[in-house]
Coordinates of C-alpha atoms and ligand atoms in Angstrom, one line a residue:
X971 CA -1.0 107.3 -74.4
X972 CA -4.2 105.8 -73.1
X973 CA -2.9 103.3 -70.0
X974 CA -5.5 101.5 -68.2
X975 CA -5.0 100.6 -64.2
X976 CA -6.8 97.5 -62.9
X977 CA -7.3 97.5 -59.2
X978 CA -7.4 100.8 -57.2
X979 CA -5.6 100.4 -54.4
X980 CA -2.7 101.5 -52.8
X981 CA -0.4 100.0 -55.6
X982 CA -3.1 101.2 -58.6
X983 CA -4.2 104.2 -57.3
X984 CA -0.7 105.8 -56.5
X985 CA 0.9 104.6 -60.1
X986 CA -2.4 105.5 -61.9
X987 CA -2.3 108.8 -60.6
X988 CA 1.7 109.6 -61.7
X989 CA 0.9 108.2 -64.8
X990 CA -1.5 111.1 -65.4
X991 CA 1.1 113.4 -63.7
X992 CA 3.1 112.6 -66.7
X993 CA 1.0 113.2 -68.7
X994 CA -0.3 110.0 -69.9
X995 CA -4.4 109.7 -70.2
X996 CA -5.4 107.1 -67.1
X997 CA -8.2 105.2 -66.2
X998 CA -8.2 103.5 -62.8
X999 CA -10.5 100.8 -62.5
X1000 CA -12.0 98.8 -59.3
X1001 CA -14.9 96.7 -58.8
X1002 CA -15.5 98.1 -55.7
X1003 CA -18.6 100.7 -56.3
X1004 CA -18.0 101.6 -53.1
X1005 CA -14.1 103.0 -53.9
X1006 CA -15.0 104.5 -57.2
X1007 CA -17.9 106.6 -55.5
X1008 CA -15.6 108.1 -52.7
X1009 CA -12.7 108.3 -55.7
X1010 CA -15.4 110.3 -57.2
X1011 CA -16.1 112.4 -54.0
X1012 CA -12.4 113.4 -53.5
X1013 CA -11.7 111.0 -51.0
X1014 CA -8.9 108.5 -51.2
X1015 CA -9.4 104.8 -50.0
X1016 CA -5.3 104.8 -47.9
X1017 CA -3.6 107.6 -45.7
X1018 CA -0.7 108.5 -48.4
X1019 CA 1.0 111.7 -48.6
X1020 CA 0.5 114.1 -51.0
X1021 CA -2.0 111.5 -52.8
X1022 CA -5.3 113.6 -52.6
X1023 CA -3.9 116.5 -53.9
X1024 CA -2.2 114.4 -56.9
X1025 CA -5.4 113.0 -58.0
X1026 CA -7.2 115.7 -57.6
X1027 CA -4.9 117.9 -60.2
X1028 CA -4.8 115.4 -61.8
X1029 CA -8.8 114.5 -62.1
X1030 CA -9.3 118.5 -62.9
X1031 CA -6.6 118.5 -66.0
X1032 CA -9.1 115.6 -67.5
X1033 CA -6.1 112.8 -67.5
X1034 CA -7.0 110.7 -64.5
X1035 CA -10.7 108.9 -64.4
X1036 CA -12.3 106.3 -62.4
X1037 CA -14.9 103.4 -63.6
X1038 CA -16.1 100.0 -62.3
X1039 CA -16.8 98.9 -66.1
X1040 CA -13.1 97.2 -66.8
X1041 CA -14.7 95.9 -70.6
X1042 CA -15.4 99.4 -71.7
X1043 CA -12.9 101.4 -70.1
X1044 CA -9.5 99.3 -71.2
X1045 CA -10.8 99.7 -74.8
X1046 CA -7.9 101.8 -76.7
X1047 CA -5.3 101.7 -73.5
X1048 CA -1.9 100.4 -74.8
X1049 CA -1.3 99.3 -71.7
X1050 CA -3.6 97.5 -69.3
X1051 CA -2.2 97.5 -65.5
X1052 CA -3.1 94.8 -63.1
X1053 CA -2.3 95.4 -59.7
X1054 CA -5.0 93.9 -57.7
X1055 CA -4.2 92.5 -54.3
X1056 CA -2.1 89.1 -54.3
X1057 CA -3.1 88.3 -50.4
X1058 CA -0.9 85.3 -48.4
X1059 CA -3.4 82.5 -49.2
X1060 CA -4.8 81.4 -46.1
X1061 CA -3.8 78.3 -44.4
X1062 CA -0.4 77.9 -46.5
X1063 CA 1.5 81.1 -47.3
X1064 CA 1.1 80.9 -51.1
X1065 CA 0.2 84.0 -53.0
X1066 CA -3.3 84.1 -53.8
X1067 CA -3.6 84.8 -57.7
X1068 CA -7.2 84.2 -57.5
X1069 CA -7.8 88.1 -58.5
X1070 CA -5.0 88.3 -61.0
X1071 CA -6.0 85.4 -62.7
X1072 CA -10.0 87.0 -62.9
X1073 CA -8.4 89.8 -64.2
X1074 CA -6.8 88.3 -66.9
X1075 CA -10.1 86.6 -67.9
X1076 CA -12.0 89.6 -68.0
X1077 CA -9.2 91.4 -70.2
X1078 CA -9.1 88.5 -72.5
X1079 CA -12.9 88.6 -72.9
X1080 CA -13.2 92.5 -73.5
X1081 CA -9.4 93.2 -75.8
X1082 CA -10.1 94.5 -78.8
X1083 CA -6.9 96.6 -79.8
X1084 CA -3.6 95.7 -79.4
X1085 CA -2.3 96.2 -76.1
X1086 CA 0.4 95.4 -73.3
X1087 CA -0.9 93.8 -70.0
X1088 CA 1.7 94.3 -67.1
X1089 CA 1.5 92.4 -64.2
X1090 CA 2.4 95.2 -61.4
X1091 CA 0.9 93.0 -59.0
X1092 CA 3.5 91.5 -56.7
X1093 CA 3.3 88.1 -58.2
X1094 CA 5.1 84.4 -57.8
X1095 CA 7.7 83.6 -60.7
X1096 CA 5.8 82.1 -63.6
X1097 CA 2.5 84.4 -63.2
X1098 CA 3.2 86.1 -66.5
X1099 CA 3.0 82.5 -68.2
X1100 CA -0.2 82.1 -66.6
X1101 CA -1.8 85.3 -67.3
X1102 CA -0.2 84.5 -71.0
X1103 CA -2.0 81.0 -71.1
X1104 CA -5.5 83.0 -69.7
X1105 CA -5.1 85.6 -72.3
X1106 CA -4.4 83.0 -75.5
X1107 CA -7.2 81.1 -74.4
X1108 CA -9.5 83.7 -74.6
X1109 CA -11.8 84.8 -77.6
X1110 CA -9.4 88.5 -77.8
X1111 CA -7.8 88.6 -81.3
X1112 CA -6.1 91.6 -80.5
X1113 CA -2.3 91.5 -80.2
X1114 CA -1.2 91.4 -76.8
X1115 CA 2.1 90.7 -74.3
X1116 CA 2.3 90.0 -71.4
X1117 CA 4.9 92.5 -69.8
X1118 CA 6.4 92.1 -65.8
X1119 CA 6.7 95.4 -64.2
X1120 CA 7.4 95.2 -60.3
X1121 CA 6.9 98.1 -57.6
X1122 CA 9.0 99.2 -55.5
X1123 CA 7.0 101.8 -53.8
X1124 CA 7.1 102.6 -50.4
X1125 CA 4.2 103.3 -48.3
X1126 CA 4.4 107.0 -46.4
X1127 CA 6.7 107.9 -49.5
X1128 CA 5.1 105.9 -52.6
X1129 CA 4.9 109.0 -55.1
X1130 CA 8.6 110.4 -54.3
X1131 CA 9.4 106.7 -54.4
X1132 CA 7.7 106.7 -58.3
X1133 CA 8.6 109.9 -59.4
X1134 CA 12.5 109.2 -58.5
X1135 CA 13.2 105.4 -59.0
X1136 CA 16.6 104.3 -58.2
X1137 CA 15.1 101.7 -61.3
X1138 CA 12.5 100.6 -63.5
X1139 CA 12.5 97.0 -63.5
X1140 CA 11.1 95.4 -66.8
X1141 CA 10.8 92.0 -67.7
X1142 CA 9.9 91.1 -71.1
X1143 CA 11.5 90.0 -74.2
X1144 CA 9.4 91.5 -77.1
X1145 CA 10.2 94.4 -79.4
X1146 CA 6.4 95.2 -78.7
X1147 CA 6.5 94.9 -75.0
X1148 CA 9.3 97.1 -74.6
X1149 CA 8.6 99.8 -77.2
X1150 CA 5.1 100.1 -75.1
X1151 CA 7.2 99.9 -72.3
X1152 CA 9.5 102.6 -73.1
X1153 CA 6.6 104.7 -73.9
X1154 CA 5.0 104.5 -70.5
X1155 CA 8.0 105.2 -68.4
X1156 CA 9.2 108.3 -71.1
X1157 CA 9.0 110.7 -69.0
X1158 CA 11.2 108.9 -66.3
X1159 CA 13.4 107.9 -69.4
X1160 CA 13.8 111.5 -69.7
X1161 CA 15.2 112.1 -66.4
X1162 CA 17.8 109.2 -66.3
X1163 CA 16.1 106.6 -64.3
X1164 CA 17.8 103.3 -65.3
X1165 CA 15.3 100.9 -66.9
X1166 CA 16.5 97.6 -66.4
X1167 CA 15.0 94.8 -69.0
X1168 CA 14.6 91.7 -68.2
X1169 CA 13.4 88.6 -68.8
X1170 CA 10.0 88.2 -67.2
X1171 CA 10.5 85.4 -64.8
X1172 CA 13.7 87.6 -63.6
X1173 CA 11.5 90.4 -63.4
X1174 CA 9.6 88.5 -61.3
X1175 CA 11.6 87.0 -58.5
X1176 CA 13.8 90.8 -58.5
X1177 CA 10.7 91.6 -56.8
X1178 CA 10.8 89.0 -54.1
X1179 CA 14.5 89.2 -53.9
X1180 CA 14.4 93.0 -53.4
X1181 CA 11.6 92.5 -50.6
X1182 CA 13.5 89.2 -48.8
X1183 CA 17.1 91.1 -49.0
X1184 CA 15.8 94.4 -47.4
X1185 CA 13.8 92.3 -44.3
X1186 CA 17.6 89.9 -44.1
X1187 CA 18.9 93.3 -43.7
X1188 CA 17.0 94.7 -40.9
X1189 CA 16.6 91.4 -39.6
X1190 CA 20.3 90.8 -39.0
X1191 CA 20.8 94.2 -37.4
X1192 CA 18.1 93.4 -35.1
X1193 CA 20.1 90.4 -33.8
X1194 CA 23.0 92.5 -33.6
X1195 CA 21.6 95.3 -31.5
X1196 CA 20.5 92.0 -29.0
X1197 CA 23.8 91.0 -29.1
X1198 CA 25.1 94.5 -28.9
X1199 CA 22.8 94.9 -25.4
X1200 CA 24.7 91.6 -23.7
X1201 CA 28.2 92.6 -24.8
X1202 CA 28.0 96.7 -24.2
X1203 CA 27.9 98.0 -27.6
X1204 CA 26.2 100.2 -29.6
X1205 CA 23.9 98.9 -32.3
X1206 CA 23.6 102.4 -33.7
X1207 CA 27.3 103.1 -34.1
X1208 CA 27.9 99.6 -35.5
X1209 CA 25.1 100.1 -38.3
X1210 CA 27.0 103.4 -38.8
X1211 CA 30.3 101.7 -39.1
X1212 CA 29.2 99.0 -41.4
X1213 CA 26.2 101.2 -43.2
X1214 CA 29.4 103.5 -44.3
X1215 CA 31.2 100.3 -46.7
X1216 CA 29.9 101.7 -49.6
X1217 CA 29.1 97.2 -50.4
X1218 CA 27.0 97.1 -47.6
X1219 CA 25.2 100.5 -47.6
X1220 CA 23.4 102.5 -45.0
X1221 CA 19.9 102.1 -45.6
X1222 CA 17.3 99.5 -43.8
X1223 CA 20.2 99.0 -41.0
X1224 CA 18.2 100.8 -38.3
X1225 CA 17.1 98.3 -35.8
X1226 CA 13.9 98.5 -34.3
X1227 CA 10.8 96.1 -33.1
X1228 CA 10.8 94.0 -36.4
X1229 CA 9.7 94.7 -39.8
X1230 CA 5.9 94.3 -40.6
X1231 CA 3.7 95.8 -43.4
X1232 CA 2.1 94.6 -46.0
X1233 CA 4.8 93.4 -48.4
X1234 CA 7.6 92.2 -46.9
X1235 CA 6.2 89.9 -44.5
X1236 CA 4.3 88.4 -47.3
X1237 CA 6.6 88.4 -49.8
X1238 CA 8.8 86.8 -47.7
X1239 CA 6.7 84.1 -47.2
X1240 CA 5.9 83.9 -50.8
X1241 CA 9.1 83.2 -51.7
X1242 CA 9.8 80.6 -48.8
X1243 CA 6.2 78.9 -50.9
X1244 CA 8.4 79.2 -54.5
X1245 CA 11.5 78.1 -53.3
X1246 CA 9.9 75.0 -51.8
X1247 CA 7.9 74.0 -55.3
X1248 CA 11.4 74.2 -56.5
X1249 CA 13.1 72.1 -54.4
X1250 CA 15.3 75.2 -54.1
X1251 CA 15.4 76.3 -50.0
X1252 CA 16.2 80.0 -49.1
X1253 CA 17.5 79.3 -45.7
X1254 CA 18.1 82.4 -45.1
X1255 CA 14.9 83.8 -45.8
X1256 CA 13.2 80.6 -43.8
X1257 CA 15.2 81.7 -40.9
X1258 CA 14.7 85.9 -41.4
X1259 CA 10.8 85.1 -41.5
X1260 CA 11.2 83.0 -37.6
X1261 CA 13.4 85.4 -36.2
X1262 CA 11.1 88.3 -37.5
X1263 CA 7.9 86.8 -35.9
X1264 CA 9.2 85.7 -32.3
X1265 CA 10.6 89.3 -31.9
X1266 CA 7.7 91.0 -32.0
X1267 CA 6.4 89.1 -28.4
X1268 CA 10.1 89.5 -27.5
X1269 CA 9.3 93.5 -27.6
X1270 CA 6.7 93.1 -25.3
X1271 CA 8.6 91.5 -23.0
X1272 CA 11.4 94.0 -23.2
X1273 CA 8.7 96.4 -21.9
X1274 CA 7.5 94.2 -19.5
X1275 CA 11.3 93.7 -17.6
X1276 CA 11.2 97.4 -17.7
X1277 CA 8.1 97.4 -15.1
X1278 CA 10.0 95.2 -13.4
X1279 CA 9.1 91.5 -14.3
X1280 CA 5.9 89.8 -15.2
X1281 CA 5.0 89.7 -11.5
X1282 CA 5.6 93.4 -10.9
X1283 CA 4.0 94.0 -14.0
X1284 CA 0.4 92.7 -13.5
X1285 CA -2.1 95.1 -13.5
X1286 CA 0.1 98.1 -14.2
X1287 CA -0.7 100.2 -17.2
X1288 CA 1.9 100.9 -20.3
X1289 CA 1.6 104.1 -22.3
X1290 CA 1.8 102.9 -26.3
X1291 CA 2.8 105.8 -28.3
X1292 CA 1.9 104.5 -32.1
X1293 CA 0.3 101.5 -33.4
X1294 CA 0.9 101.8 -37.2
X1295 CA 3.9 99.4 -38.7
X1296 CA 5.4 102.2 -39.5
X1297 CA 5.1 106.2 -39.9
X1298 CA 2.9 108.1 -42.3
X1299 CA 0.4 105.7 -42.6
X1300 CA -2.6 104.2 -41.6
X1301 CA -1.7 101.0 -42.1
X1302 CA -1.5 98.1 -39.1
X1303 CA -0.6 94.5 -41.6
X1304 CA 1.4 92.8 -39.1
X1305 CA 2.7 95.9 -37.5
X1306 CA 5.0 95.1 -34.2
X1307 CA 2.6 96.9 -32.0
X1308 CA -0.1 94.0 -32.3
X1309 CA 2.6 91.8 -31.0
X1310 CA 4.0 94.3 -28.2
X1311 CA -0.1 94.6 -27.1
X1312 CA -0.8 90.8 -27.1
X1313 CA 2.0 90.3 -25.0
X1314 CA 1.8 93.0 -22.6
X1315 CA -1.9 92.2 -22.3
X1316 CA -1.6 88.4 -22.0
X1317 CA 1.2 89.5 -19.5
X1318 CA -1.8 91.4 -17.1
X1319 CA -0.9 95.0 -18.2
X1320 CA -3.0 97.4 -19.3
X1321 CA -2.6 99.0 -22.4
X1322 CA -3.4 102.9 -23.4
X1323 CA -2.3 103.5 -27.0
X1324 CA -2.3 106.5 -29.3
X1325 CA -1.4 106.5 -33.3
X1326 CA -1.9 109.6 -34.9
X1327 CA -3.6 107.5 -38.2
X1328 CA -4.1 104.2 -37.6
X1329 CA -6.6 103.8 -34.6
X1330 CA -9.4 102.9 -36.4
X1331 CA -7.7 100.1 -38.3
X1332 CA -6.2 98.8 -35.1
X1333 CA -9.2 98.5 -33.0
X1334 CA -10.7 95.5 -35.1
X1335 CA -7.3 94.0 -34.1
X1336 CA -6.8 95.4 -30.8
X1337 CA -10.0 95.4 -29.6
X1338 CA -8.9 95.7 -25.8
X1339 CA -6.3 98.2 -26.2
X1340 CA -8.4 101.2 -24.8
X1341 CA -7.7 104.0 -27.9
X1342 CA -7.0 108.0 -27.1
X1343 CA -6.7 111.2 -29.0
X1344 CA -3.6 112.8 -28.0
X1345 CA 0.2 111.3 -27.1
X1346 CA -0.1 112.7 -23.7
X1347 CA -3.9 111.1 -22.8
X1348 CA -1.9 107.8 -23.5
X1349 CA 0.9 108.6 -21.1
X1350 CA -1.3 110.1 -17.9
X1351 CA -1.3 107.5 -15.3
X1352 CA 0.8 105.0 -17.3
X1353 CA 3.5 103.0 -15.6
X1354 CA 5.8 102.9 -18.6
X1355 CA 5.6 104.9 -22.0
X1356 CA 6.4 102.4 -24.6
X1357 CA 7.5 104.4 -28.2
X1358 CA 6.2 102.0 -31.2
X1359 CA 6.3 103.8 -34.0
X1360 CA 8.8 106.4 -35.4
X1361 CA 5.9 109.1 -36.1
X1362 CA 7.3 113.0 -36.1
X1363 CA 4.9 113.9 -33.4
X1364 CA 6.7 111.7 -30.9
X1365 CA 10.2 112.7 -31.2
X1366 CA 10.1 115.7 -29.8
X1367 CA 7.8 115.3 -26.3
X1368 CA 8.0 117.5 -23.8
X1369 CA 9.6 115.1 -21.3
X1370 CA 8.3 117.3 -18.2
X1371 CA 5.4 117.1 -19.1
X1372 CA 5.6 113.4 -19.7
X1373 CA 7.2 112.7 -16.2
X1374 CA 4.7 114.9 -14.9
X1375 CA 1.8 113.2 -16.0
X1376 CA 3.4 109.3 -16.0
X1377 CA 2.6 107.2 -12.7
X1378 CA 6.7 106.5 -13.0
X1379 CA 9.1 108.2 -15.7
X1380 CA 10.2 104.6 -17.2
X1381 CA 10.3 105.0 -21.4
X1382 CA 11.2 102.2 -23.6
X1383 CA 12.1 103.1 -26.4
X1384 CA 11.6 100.7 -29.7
X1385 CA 12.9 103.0 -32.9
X1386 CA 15.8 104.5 -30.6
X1387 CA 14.5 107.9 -31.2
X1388 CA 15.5 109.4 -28.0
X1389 CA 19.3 110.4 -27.1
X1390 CA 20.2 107.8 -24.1
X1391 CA 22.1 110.4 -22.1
X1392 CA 19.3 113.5 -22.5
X1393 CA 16.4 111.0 -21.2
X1394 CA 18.4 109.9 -18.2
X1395 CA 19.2 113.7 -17.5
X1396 CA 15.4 114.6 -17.3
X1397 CA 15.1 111.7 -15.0
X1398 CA 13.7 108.9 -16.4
X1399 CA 14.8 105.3 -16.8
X1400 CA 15.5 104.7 -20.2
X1401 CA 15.2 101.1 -22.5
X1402 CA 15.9 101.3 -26.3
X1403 CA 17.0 98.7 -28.7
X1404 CA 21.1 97.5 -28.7
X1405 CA 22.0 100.0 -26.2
X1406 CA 23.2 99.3 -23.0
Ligands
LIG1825 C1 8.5 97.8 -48.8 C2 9.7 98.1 -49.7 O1 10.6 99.0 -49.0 C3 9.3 98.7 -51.0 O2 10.4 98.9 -51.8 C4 8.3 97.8 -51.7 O3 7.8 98.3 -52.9 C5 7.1 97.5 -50.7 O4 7.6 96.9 -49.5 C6 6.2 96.5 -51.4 O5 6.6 95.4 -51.7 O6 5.1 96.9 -51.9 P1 6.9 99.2 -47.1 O7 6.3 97.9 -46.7 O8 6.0 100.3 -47.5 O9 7.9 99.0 -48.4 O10 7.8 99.7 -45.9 P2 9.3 99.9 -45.6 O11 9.6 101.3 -45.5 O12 10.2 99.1 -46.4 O13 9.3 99.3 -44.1 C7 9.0 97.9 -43.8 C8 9.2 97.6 -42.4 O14 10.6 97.5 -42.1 C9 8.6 98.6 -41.4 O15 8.0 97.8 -40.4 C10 9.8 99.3 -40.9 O16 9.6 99.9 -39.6 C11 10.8 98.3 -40.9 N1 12.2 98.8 -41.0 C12 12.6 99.5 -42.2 C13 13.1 98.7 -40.0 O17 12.7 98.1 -38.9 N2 14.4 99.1 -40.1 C14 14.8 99.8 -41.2 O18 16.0 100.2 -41.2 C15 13.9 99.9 -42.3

């Protein structure tokens, strides 16, 4: 089956090239000449795991191609993906469909055989009507549907997390949408991956409700493990001890500095934006999406108490180890450690970081963070170490070293990677998250 991908970025690029893994005959499409020449070259436009190598198999075996010409290169696909970027619009929080919706002109103005267009885009309930309305107004005579078909990928583990889906969500109601449908995700079929039709407005919002549970989740075990630190528990034991009732589950219970990324905070915003057209409120979400954002600061402050106040703290210089929102990848949308850095910086401290991927994309954002090459360049001379991010590399320092080179052995530690009772023993005063 010929399946054309529309946008080639981290969503397009990672599907498109599984597609081809399956077997299926895939042409990615950007308008970005730019992208397409390095996709060309070998080289992939995100840090993702195992990504290169998949596309270049992939590229070799003749299934996967890249153009910029979307009107010759969806002709004969079956089913044309669109998963451009739906950016928070700026000033308000709304998705911006401006892209999905130029997309679904240019389709409409180039369709000539009968095809399925699937919105993989993370879009607001009630896109598909749109991009239905788009599509009918257009001069296309060709038989189309209009088909929901939400990710659930997982950046740092996006082609594990689309080779083995817990589900395929697919929202549509026609014989001809599914029976394409069906098709596409065969080989998955094949290996028992529930498929889970839908309607595509339920399609639709599964992906925001998905997105808004999973932050709710880490967002209330964030305000336990504060509450945890004032009454003397453990936050780690109690996610164990409710993560084990097989209704609540163990996953995204690991407290830390906040979520971030580039979906969740969006989406959850997104779905605050629906809710309020529809005179429908998530409270829930509203209040998941304030506690969220003040915590980020609040981590920054955490590291400042551990230098001993703000007034100790001025001009004293904090060791960042990892700037990323999270590990295995380069990405920094709204990552925690832009917050921790304003703060400490606004606060009078110095800040050293290292991230083993993302430095160049934070220094646009963190332009006064002074950047280094190696963990232990950002701990010589620092006051505190301050662990962001949960990469490998900085589970396993050589805390002799580290005490050695620190101005003071203080670590604070934001994932809770470290064993309380081991740091303490090698001498250092040690902060983590809902641990007294
Ligand atoms: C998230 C979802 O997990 C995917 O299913 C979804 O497809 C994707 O958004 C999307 O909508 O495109 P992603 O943003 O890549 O994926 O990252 P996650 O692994 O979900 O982590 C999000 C944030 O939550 C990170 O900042 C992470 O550090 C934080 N987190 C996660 C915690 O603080 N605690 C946890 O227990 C889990």
């Amino acid at each position: 089956m010929k399946i054309a991908m529309v946008g080639s970025g981290y969503v397009g690029l990672v599907s498109g090239a599984c597609f081809a893994d399956f077997g299926h005959d895939v042409v990615c499409i950007d308008k970005d000449q730019s992208k397409i020449d390095a996709l060309h070259a070998g080289i992939m436009p995100i840090y993702e795991p195992g990504l290169d190598a998949l596309v270049e198999s992939n590229v070799k075996s003749g299934r996967l191609s890249f153009s910029t010409d979307l009107a010759s290169a969806i002709q004969g696909a079956s089913a044309i993906f669109i998963a451009v970027g739906t950016p928070s619009r700026r000033g308000d929080g709304h998705a911006d469909l401006s892209f999905v919706h130029a997309v679904a002109r240019e389709i409409g103005a180039s369709l000539k055989n009968d095809a399925v267009i699937v919105t993989k885009s993370t879009v607001p309930v009630g896109t598909g009507d749109e991009v239905e309305r788009i599509l009918q107004d257009s001069a296309t005579t060709a038989k189309f549907e209009v088909v929901s078909n939400p990710e659930f990928l997982r950046e740092g583990a996006a082609i594990d997390d689309f080779k083995r889906p817990d589900r395929i969500v697919i929202g549509t109601e026609s014989d001809f949408g599914q029976e394409v449908m069906r098709e596409v995700y065969r080989p998955l079929y094949l290996n028992e991956s529930p498929i889970l039709f839908t309607s595509r407005r339920s399609a639709e919002l599964i992906k925001y409700a998905a997105n808004a549970f999973l932050a709710t989740k880490i967002t209330f075990i964030n305000e336990m493990a504060d509450l945890c630190e004032k009454v003397g528990a453990d936050v780690q034991d109690v996610s164990r001890g409710i993560g084990m009732d097989g209704r609540i589950g163990a996953k995204f219970l690991h407290a830390g500095p906040g979520y971030g990324g580039s979906c969740f905070p969006k989406d959850t915003l997104a779905l605050l934006k629906t809710a309020e057209d529809y005179e429908s409120p998530v409270r829930i979400v509203e209040a998941v999406v304030k506690v969220n954002d003040s915590r980020k600061r609040a981590m920054g402050r955490k590291v400042i108490d551990a230098l001993g106040g703000t007034e100790a703290a001025r001009g004293k210089t904090v060791g960042m180890l990892g700037l990323t929102f999270k590990p295995n990848t380069d990405d920094m949308r709204d990552s925690p450690a832009i917050g921790v850095a304003q703060a400490l910086q606004d606060a009078g401290v110095k800040v050293v970081a290292y991230d083993p991927e993302g430095m160049e994309q934070a220094r646009p954002l963190l332009p006064d963070v002074h950047m280094v090459n190696d963990p232990y360049a950002a701990i010589t001379g620092a006051d505190a170490v301050a662990l962001v991010t949960e990469w490998n590399e900085f589970r396993a320092l050589d805390l002799d070293r580290v005490k050695e080179l620190a101005n003071a052995p203080i670590l604070v530690d934001l994932r809770n990677v470290y064993d309380p009772a081991e740091v303490r023993a090698a001498g250092f005063e040690y902060v983590s998250i809902g641990r007294a």
